[in-house]
JSON list of C-alpha atoms in Angstrom, two decimals:
[
{"chain": "A", "resi": 1, "resn": "UNK", "atom": "CA", "xyz": [-45.92, 79.96, 106.06]},
{"chain": "A", "resi": 2, "resn": "UNK", "atom": "CA", "xyz": [-44.25, 81.52, 109.10]},
{"chain": "A", "resi": 3, "resn": "UNK", "atom": "CA", "xyz": [-41.20, 83.82, 109.04]},
{"chain": "A", "resi": 4, "resn": "UNK", "atom": "CA", "xyz": [-38.64, 82.59, 111.58]},
{"chain": "A", "resi": 5, "resn": "UNK", "atom": "CA", "xyz": [-35.34, 84.38, 110.92]},
{"chain": "A", "resi": 6, "resn": "UNK", "atom": "CA", "xyz": [-33.74, 87.30, 109.08]},
{"chain": "A", "resi": 7, "resn": "UNK", "atom": "CA", "xyz": [-30.07, 87.07, 108.19]},
{"chain": "A", "resi": 8, "resn": "UNK", "atom": "CA", "xyz": [-27.81, 89.56, 106.46]},
{"chain": "A", "resi": 9, "resn": "UNK", "atom": "CA", "xyz": [-28.99, 88.57, 102.98]},
{"chain": "A", "resi": 10, "resn": "UNK", "atom": "CA", "xyz": [-31.48, 85.71, 103.49]},
{"chain": "A", "resi": 11, "resn": "UNK", "atom": "CA", "xyz": [-34.87, 85.15, 105.10]},
{"chain": "A", "resi": 12, "resn": "UNK", "atom": "CA", "xyz": [-35.97, 81.83, 106.59]},
{"chain": "A", "resi": 13, "resn": "UNK", "atom": "CA", "xyz": [-39.55, 80.57, 106.70]},
{"chain": "A", "resi": 14, "resn": "UNK", "atom": "CA", "xyz": [-41.23, 77.49, 108.15]},
{"chain": "A", "resi": 15, "resn": "UNK", "atom": "CA", "xyz": [-42.99, 76.13, 105.07]},
{"chain": "A", "resi": 16, "resn": "UNK", "atom": "CA", "xyz": [-44.56, 72.99, 106.51]},
{"chain": "A", "resi": 17, "resn": "UNK", "atom": "CA", "xyz": [-43.68, 70.01, 108.65]},
{"chain": "A", "resi": 18, "resn": "UNK", "atom": "CA", "xyz": [-39.96, 69.35, 108.17]},
{"chain": "A", "resi": 19, "resn": "UNK", "atom": "CA", "xyz": [-39.60, 71.98, 105.44]},
{"chain": "A", "resi": 20, "resn": "UNK", "atom": "CA", "xyz": [-37.85, 75.33, 105.57]},
{"chain": "A", "resi": 21, "resn": "UNK", "atom": "CA", "xyz": [-37.78, 77.90, 102.81]},
{"chain": "A", "resi": 22, "resn": "UNK", "atom": "CA", "xyz": [-34.49, 79.77, 102.45]},
{"chain": "A", "resi": 23, "resn": "UNK", "atom": "CA", "xyz": [-35.11, 82.98, 100.49]},
{"chain": "A", "resi": 24, "resn": "UNK", "atom": "CA", "xyz": [-32.24, 85.06, 99.10]},
{"chain": "A", "resi": 25, "resn": "UNK", "atom": "CA", "xyz": [-32.97, 88.79, 99.07]},
{"chain": "A", "resi": 26, "resn": "UNK", "atom": "CA", "xyz": [-31.39, 91.57, 97.03]},
{"chain": "A", "resi": 27, "resn": "UNK", "atom": "CA", "xyz": [-29.66, 92.92, 100.16]},
{"chain": "A", "resi": 28, "resn": "UNK", "atom": "CA", "xyz": [-25.89, 93.10, 100.04]},
{"chain": "A", "resi": 29, "resn": "UNK", "atom": "CA", "xyz": [-23.53, 92.50, 102.93]},
{"chain": "A", "resi": 30, "resn": "UNK", "atom": "CA", "xyz": [-19.90, 93.56, 102.95]},
{"chain": "A", "resi": 31, "resn": "UNK", "atom": "CA", "xyz": [-17.49, 93.22, 105.85]},
{"chain": "A", "resi": 32, "resn": "UNK", "atom": "CA", "xyz": [-20.37, 92.01, 108.07]},
{"chain": "A", "resi": 33, "resn": "UNK", "atom": "CA", "xyz": [-22.57, 95.06, 107.37]},
{"chain": "A", "resi": 34, "resn": "UNK", "atom": "CA", "xyz": [-25.78, 95.19, 105.35]},
{"chain": "A", "resi": 35, "resn": "UNK", "atom": "CA", "xyz": [-25.58, 98.07, 102.89]},
{"chain": "A", "resi": 36, "resn": "UNK", "atom": "CA", "xyz": [-28.55, 100.37, 102.28]},
{"chain": "A", "resi": 37, "resn": "UNK", "atom": "CA", "xyz": [-28.98, 99.94, 98.53]},
{"chain": "A", "resi": 38, "resn": "UNK", "atom": "CA", "xyz": [-30.08, 96.49, 97.33]},
{"chain": "A", "resi": 39, "resn": "UNK", "atom": "CA", "xyz": [-28.87, 95.03, 94.04]},
{"chain": "A", "resi": 40, "resn": "UNK", "atom": "CA", "xyz": [-31.76, 94.08, 91.73]},
{"chain": "A", "resi": 41, "resn": "UNK", "atom": "CA", "xyz": [-32.02, 90.30, 91.14]},
{"chain": "A", "resi": 42, "resn": "UNK", "atom": "CA", "xyz": [-29.07, 89.54, 93.42]},
{"chain": "A", "resi": 43, "resn": "UNK", "atom": "CA", "xyz": [-31.25, 87.04, 95.31]},
{"chain": "A", "resi": 44, "resn": "UNK", "atom": "CA", "xyz": [-32.05, 85.15, 92.11]},
{"chain": "A", "resi": 45, "resn": "UNK", "atom": "CA", "xyz": [-28.40, 85.00, 91.12]},
{"chain": "A", "resi": 46, "resn": "UNK", "atom": "CA", "xyz": [-27.30, 83.85, 94.60]},
{"chain": "A", "resi": 47, "resn": "UNK", "atom": "CA", "xyz": [-29.92, 81.11, 94.58]},
{"chain": "A", "resi": 48, "resn": "UNK", "atom": "CA", "xyz": [-28.94, 79.83, 91.14]},
{"chain": "A", "resi": 49, "resn": "UNK", "atom": "CA", "xyz": [-25.24, 79.83, 92.09]},
{"chain": "A", "resi": 50, "resn": "UNK", "atom": "CA", "xyz": [-26.03, 77.94, 95.30]},
{"chain": "A", "resi": 51, "resn": "UNK", "atom": "CA", "xyz": [-28.12, 75.35, 93.47]},
{"chain": "A", "resi": 52, "resn": "UNK", "atom": "CA", "xyz": [-25.37, 74.88, 90.88]},
{"chain": "A", "resi": 53, "resn": "UNK", "atom": "CA", "xyz": [-22.72, 74.27, 93.56]},
{"chain": "A", "resi": 54, "resn": "UNK", "atom": "CA", "xyz": [-24.95, 72.03, 95.70]},
{"chain": "A", "resi": 55, "resn": "UNK", "atom": "CA", "xyz": [-25.57, 69.85, 92.64]},
{"chain": "A", "resi": 56, "resn": "UNK", "atom": "CA", "xyz": [-21.89, 69.56, 91.71]},
{"chain": "A", "resi": 57, "resn": "UNK", "atom": "CA", "xyz": [-20.73, 68.87, 95.26]},
{"chain": "A", "resi": 58, "resn": "UNK", "atom": "CA", "xyz": [-23.55, 66.52, 96.31]},
{"chain": "A", "resi": 59, "resn": "UNK", "atom": "CA", "xyz": [-21.32, 63.42, 96.22]},
{"chain": "A", "resi": 60, "resn": "UNK", "atom": "CA", "xyz": [-18.67, 65.10, 98.38]},
{"chain": "A", "resi": 61, "resn": "UNK", "atom": "CA", "xyz": [-20.86, 67.12, 100.74]},
{"chain": "A", "resi": 62, "resn": "UNK", "atom": "CA", "xyz": [-24.45, 66.11, 101.51]},
{"chain": "A", "resi": 63, "resn": "UNK", "atom": "CA", "xyz": [-26.71, 69.15, 101.69]},
{"chain": "A", "resi": 64, "resn": "UNK", "atom": "CA", "xyz": [-30.04, 70.32, 103.04]},
{"chain": "A", "resi": 65, "resn": "UNK", "atom": "CA", "xyz": [-31.98, 70.69, 99.76]},
{"chain": "A", "resi": 66, "resn": "UNK", "atom": "CA", "xyz": [-35.26, 68.83, 99.33]},
{"chain": "A", "resi": 67, "resn": "UNK", "atom": "CA", "xyz": [-37.61, 68.52, 96.39]},
{"chain": "A", "resi": 68, "resn": "UNK", "atom": "CA", "xyz": [-40.59, 70.59, 97.50]},
{"chain": "A", "resi": 69, "resn": "UNK", "atom": "CA", "xyz": [-42.63, 73.35, 95.87]},
{"chain": "A", "resi": 70, "resn": "UNK", "atom": "CA", "xyz": [-41.59, 76.98, 96.25]},
{"chain": "A", "resi": 71, "resn": "UNK", "atom": "CA", "xyz": [-44.37, 79.60, 96.47]},
{"chain": "A", "resi": 72, "resn": "UNK", "atom": "CA", "xyz": [-44.71, 81.68, 93.29]},
{"chain": "A", "resi": 73, "resn": "UNK", "atom": "CA", "xyz": [-43.79, 84.90, 95.13]},
{"chain": "A", "resi": 74, "resn": "UNK", "atom": "CA", "xyz": [-40.31, 83.43, 95.84]},
{"chain": "A", "resi": 75, "resn": "UNK", "atom": "CA", "xyz": [-39.79, 81.58, 92.56]},
{"chain": "A", "resi": 76, "resn": "UNK", "atom": "CA", "xyz": [-36.16, 81.68, 91.46]},
{"chain": "A", "resi": 77, "resn": "UNK", "atom": "CA", "xyz": [-34.88, 83.09, 94.75]},
{"chain": "A", "resi": 78, "resn": "UNK", "atom": "CA", "xyz": [-35.77, 80.34, 97.24]},
{"chain": "A", "resi": 79, "resn": "UNK", "atom": "CA", "xyz": [-34.72, 76.80, 98.10]},
{"chain": "A", "resi": 80, "resn": "UNK", "atom": "CA", "xyz": [-36.77, 74.25, 100.01]},
{"chain": "A", "resi": 81, "resn": "UNK", "atom": "CA", "xyz": [-34.60, 72.69, 102.71]},
{"chain": "A", "resi": 82, "resn": "UNK", "atom": "CA", "xyz": [-34.76, 70.25, 105.57]},
{"chain": "A", "resi": 83, "resn": "UNK", "atom": "CA", "xyz": [-33.92, 71.66, 108.99]},
{"chain": "A", "resi": 84, "resn": "UNK", "atom": "CA", "xyz": [-30.37, 71.02, 110.15]},
{"chain": "A", "resi": 85, "resn": "UNK", "atom": "CA", "xyz": [-28.26, 72.28, 113.02]},
{"chain": "A", "resi": 86, "resn": "UNK", "atom": "CA", "xyz": [-25.97, 75.04, 111.77]},
{"chain": "A", "resi": 87, "resn": "UNK", "atom": "CA", "xyz": [-22.27, 74.59, 112.41]},
{"chain": "A", "resi": 88, "resn": "UNK", "atom": "CA", "xyz": [-21.13, 77.86, 114.05]},
{"chain": "A", "resi": 89, "resn": "UNK", "atom": "CA", "xyz": [-18.03, 78.02, 111.85]},
{"chain": "A", "resi": 90, "resn": "UNK", "atom": "CA", "xyz": [-17.32, 79.61, 108.49]},
{"chain": "A", "resi": 91, "resn": "UNK", "atom": "CA", "xyz": [-14.98, 77.17, 106.72]},
{"chain": "A", "resi": 92, "resn": "UNK", "atom": "CA", "xyz": [-12.39, 78.98, 104.62]},
{"chain": "A", "resi": 93, "resn": "UNK", "atom": "CA", "xyz": [-9.80, 77.32, 102.38]},
{"chain": "A", "resi": 94, "resn": "UNK", "atom": "CA", "xyz": [-6.93, 79.67, 101.71]},
{"chain": "A", "resi": 95, "resn": "UNK", "atom": "CA", "xyz": [-4.54, 79.03, 98.83]},
{"chain": "A", "resi": 96, "resn": "UNK", "atom": "CA", "xyz": [-3.24, 82.58, 98.56]},
{"chain": "A", "resi": 97, "resn": "UNK", "atom": "CA", "xyz": [-2.29, 85.12, 101.19]},
{"chain": "A", "resi": 98, "resn": "UNK", "atom": "CA", "xyz": [-4.72, 88.04, 101.23]},
{"chain": "A", "resi": 99, "resn": "UNK", "atom": "CA", "xyz": [-7.53, 89.61, 103.28]},
{"chain": "A", "resi": 100, "resn": "UNK", "atom": "CA", "xyz": [-7.77, 88.60, 106.92]},
{"chain": "A", "resi": 101, "resn": "UNK", "atom": "CA", "xyz": [-5.18, 85.87, 106.33]},
{"chain": "A", "resi": 102, "resn": "UNK", "atom": "CA", "xyz": [-2.67, 88.53, 105.32]},
{"chain": "A", "resi": 103, "resn": "UNK", "atom": "CA", "xyz": [-3.49, 90.54, 108.45]},
{"chain": "A", "resi": 104, "resn": "UNK", "atom": "CA", "xyz": [-2.91, 87.44, 110.61]},
{"chain": "A", "resi": 105, "resn": "UNK", "atom": "CA", "xyz": [0.36, 86.70, 108.81]},
{"chain": "A", "resi": 106, "resn": "UNK", "atom": "CA", "xyz": [1.63, 90.25, 109.30]},
{"chain": "A", "resi": 107, "resn": "UNK", "atom": "CA", "xyz": [0.78, 90.04, 113.00]},
{"chain": "A", "resi": 108, "resn": "UNK", "atom": "CA", "xyz": [2.45, 86.73, 113.87]},
{"chain": "A", "resi": 109, "resn": "UNK", "atom": "CA", "xyz": [3.59, 84.89, 110.73]},
{"chain": "A", "resi": 110, "resn": "UNK", "atom": "CA", "xyz": [0.73, 82.41, 110.99]},
{"chain": "A", "resi": 111, "resn": "UNK", "atom": "CA", "xyz": [-2.52, 81.69, 109.15]},
{"chain": "A", "resi": 112, "resn": "UNK", "atom": "CA", "xyz": [-5.04, 79.17, 110.44]},
{"chain": "A", "resi": 113, "resn": "UNK", "atom": "CA", "xyz": [-2.63, 78.14, 113.19]},
{"chain": "A", "resi": 114, "resn": "UNK", "atom": "CA", "xyz": [0.10, 77.28, 110.65]},
{"chain": "A", "resi": 115, "resn": "UNK", "atom": "CA", "xyz": [3.45, 79.07, 110.59]},
{"chain": "A", "resi": 116, "resn": "UNK", "atom": "CA", "xyz": [4.37, 80.36, 107.13]},
{"chain": "A", "resi": 117, "resn": "UNK", "atom": "CA", "xyz": [7.72, 81.32, 105.58]},
{"chain": "A", "resi": 118, "resn": "UNK", "atom": "CA", "xyz": [8.96, 84.88, 106.04]},
{"chain": "A", "resi": 119, "resn": "UNK", "atom": "CA", "xyz": [8.73, 87.36, 103.18]},
{"chain": "A", "resi": 120, "resn": "UNK", "atom": "CA", "xyz": [5.28, 86.53, 101.80]},
{"chain": "A", "resi": 121, "resn": "UNK", "atom": "CA", "xyz": [3.31, 89.47, 100.39]},
{"chain": "A", "resi": 122, "resn": "UNK", "atom": "CA", "xyz": [-0.30, 90.19, 99.47]},
{"chain": "A", "resi": 123, "resn": "UNK", "atom": "CA", "xyz": [-1.37, 87.62, 96.90]},
{"chain": "A", "resi": 124, "resn": "UNK", "atom": "CA", "xyz": [1.48, 85.18, 97.54]},
{"chain": "A", "resi": 125, "resn": "UNK", "atom": "CA", "xyz": [0.62, 81.57, 96.79]},
{"chain": "A", "resi": 126, "resn": "UNK", "atom": "CA", "xyz": [0.78, 79.51, 99.97]},
{"chain": "A", "resi": 127, "resn": "UNK", "atom": "CA", "xyz": [2.99, 76.39, 100.08]},
{"chain": "A", "resi": 128, "resn": "UNK", "atom": "CA", "xyz": [-0.22, 74.36, 100.40]},
{"chain": "A", "resi": 129, "resn": "UNK", "atom": "CA", "xyz": [-3.89, 75.26, 100.88]},
{"chain": "A", "resi": 130, "resn": "UNK", "atom": "CA", "xyz": [-4.84, 75.92, 104.51]},
{"chain": "A", "resi": 131, "resn": "UNK", "atom": "CA", "xyz": [-8.02, 75.53, 106.53]},
{"chain": "A", "resi": 132, "resn": "UNK", "atom": "CA", "xyz": [-8.51, 79.02, 107.99]},
{"chain": "A", "resi": 133, "resn": "UNK", "atom": "CA", "xyz": [-11.86, 79.05, 109.85]},
{"chain": "A", "resi": 134, "resn": "UNK", "atom": "CA", "xyz": [-13.86, 82.00, 111.17]},
{"chain": "A", "resi": 135, "resn": "UNK", "atom": "CA", "xyz": [-16.68, 82.37, 113.64]},
{"chain": "A", "resi": 136, "resn": "UNK", "atom": "CA", "xyz": [-20.20, 82.97, 112.32]},
{"chain": "A", "resi": 137, "resn": "UNK", "atom": "CA", "xyz": [-20.99, 86.24, 114.06]},
{"chain": "A", "resi": 138, "resn": "UNK", "atom": "CA", "xyz": [-24.56, 87.47, 114.49]},
{"chain": "A", "resi": 139, "resn": "UNK", "atom": "CA", "xyz": [-25.70, 90.37, 112.33]},
{"chain": "A", "resi": 140, "resn": "UNK", "atom": "CA", "xyz": [-23.95, 93.60, 113.32]},
{"chain": "A", "resi": 141, "resn": "UNK", "atom": "CA", "xyz": [-20.93, 91.78, 114.75]},
{"chain": "A", "resi": 142, "resn": "UNK", "atom": "CA", "xyz": [-17.71, 90.79, 112.98]},
{"chain": "A", "resi": 143, "resn": "UNK", "atom": "CA", "xyz": [-16.65, 87.27, 112.12]},
{"chain": "A", "resi": 144, "resn": "UNK", "atom": "CA", "xyz": [-13.35, 86.49, 113.83]},
{"chain": "A", "resi": 145, "resn": "UNK", "atom": "CA", "xyz": [-10.59, 84.20, 112.61]},
{"chain": "A", "resi": 146, "resn": "UNK", "atom": "CA", "xyz": [-10.18, 81.19, 114.89]},
{"chain": "A", "resi": 147, "resn": "UNK", "atom": "CA", "xyz": [-7.71, 78.33, 114.96]},
{"chain": "A", "resi": 148, "resn": "UNK", "atom": "CA", "xyz": [-8.53, 74.73, 114.05]},
{"chain": "A", "resi": 149, "resn": "UNK", "atom": "CA", "xyz": [-8.06, 73.92, 117.76]},
{"chain": "A", "resi": 150, "resn": "UNK", "atom": "CA", "xyz": [-10.81, 76.44, 118.62]},
{"chain": "A", "resi": 151, "resn": "UNK", "atom": "CA", "xyz": [-13.06, 74.80, 116.01]},
{"chain": "A", "resi": 152, "resn": "UNK", "atom": "CA", "xyz": [-12.48, 71.48, 117.81]},
{"chain": "A", "resi": 153, "resn": "UNK", "atom": "CA", "xyz": [-13.56, 73.12, 121.09]},
{"chain": "A", "resi": 154, "resn": "UNK", "atom": "CA", "xyz": [-16.77, 74.37, 119.42]},
{"chain": "A", "resi": 155, "resn": "UNK", "atom": "CA", "xyz": [-17.84, 71.23, 117.53]},
{"chain": "A", "resi": 156, "resn": "UNK", "atom": "CA", "xyz": [-15.66, 68.40, 118.84]},
{"chain": "A", "resi": 157, "resn": "UNK", "atom": "CA", "xyz": [-12.41, 67.03, 117.40]},
{"chain": "A", "resi": 158, "resn": "UNK", "atom": "CA", "xyz": [-14.02, 64.58, 114.95]},
{"chain": "A", "resi": 159, "resn": "UNK", "atom": "CA", "xyz": [-16.36, 67.15, 113.45]},
{"chain": "A", "resi": 160, "resn": "UNK", "atom": "CA", "xyz": [-13.54, 69.72, 113.29]},
{"chain": "A", "resi": 161, "resn": "UNK", "atom": "CA", "xyz": [-11.34, 67.30, 111.34]},
{"chain": "A", "resi": 162, "resn": "UNK", "atom": "CA", "xyz": [-14.21, 66.48, 108.98]},
{"chain": "A", "resi": 163, "resn": "UNK", "atom": "CA", "xyz": [-14.87, 70.20, 108.38]},
{"chain": "A", "resi": 164, "resn": "UNK", "atom": "CA", "xyz": [-11.21, 70.80, 107.56]},
{"chain": "A", "resi": 165, "resn": "UNK", "atom": "CA", "xyz": [-11.00, 67.79, 105.22]},
{"chain": "A", "resi": 166, "resn": "UNK", "atom": "CA", "xyz": [-14.19, 68.68, 103.34]},
{"chain": "A", "resi": 167, "resn": "UNK", "atom": "CA", "xyz": [-13.20, 72.35, 103.07]},
{"chain": "A", "resi": 168, "resn": "UNK", "atom": "CA", "xyz": [-9.85, 71.49, 101.52]},
{"chain": "A", "resi": 169, "resn": "UNK", "atom": "CA", "xyz": [-11.42, 68.83, 99.26]},
{"chain": "A", "resi": 170, "resn": "UNK", "atom": "CA", "xyz": [-13.88, 71.41, 97.90]},
{"chain": "A", "resi": 171, "resn": "UNK", "atom": "CA", "xyz": [-10.99, 73.82, 97.31]}
]
C-alpha cells in the first residue's frame, strides 16, 4: 500500500488496482487550520458518520465506496473507494443566515449570488434554502465563497446545475 496524499484530517493510500483507501485521522481542522491536539477516536466517528450518510443517500447521490477489505491497522477508520475526479467545489446548502453567509449578507445583502430582504440577523431563516458554494482550498489556505456562476466556470454549466440541485435535495 502506497501513501499518496495527506489532507487536513484524512490520509489517502493506493490500496491496489482501482482501489483507494481513505483513512480518517484524529486530527481536527477548524477554519481551515489543523489544530495541534488530536481528538481520540475522532477518525472512527467520522468514518461511521460518513458510511451512515453514504448509505442513506445512495439512491440520490452515487458515491465512491466499494466493497473491499480494509487493513486491520485502519479498521473502523477507513473506507475502500474507487478513484474519482474531485469536484473543486464545497457544496453548501444554507437555510439559515449565519457564518460566512452572514458576512456576505452584511457586505452586500446577498448570499450565494441571491439578494435577500433587508433586516435579517444572525440565525434568521432564509425565505428558501440557497446553494452557497465555496472553493476547496489547499491545506493552509482559506476556502472562499463563490457564486453559482463561478461554479459553472469551474465545472461547466450542466455540472454546476446538477451540483446545486443535489445539494438542495440533500438539504
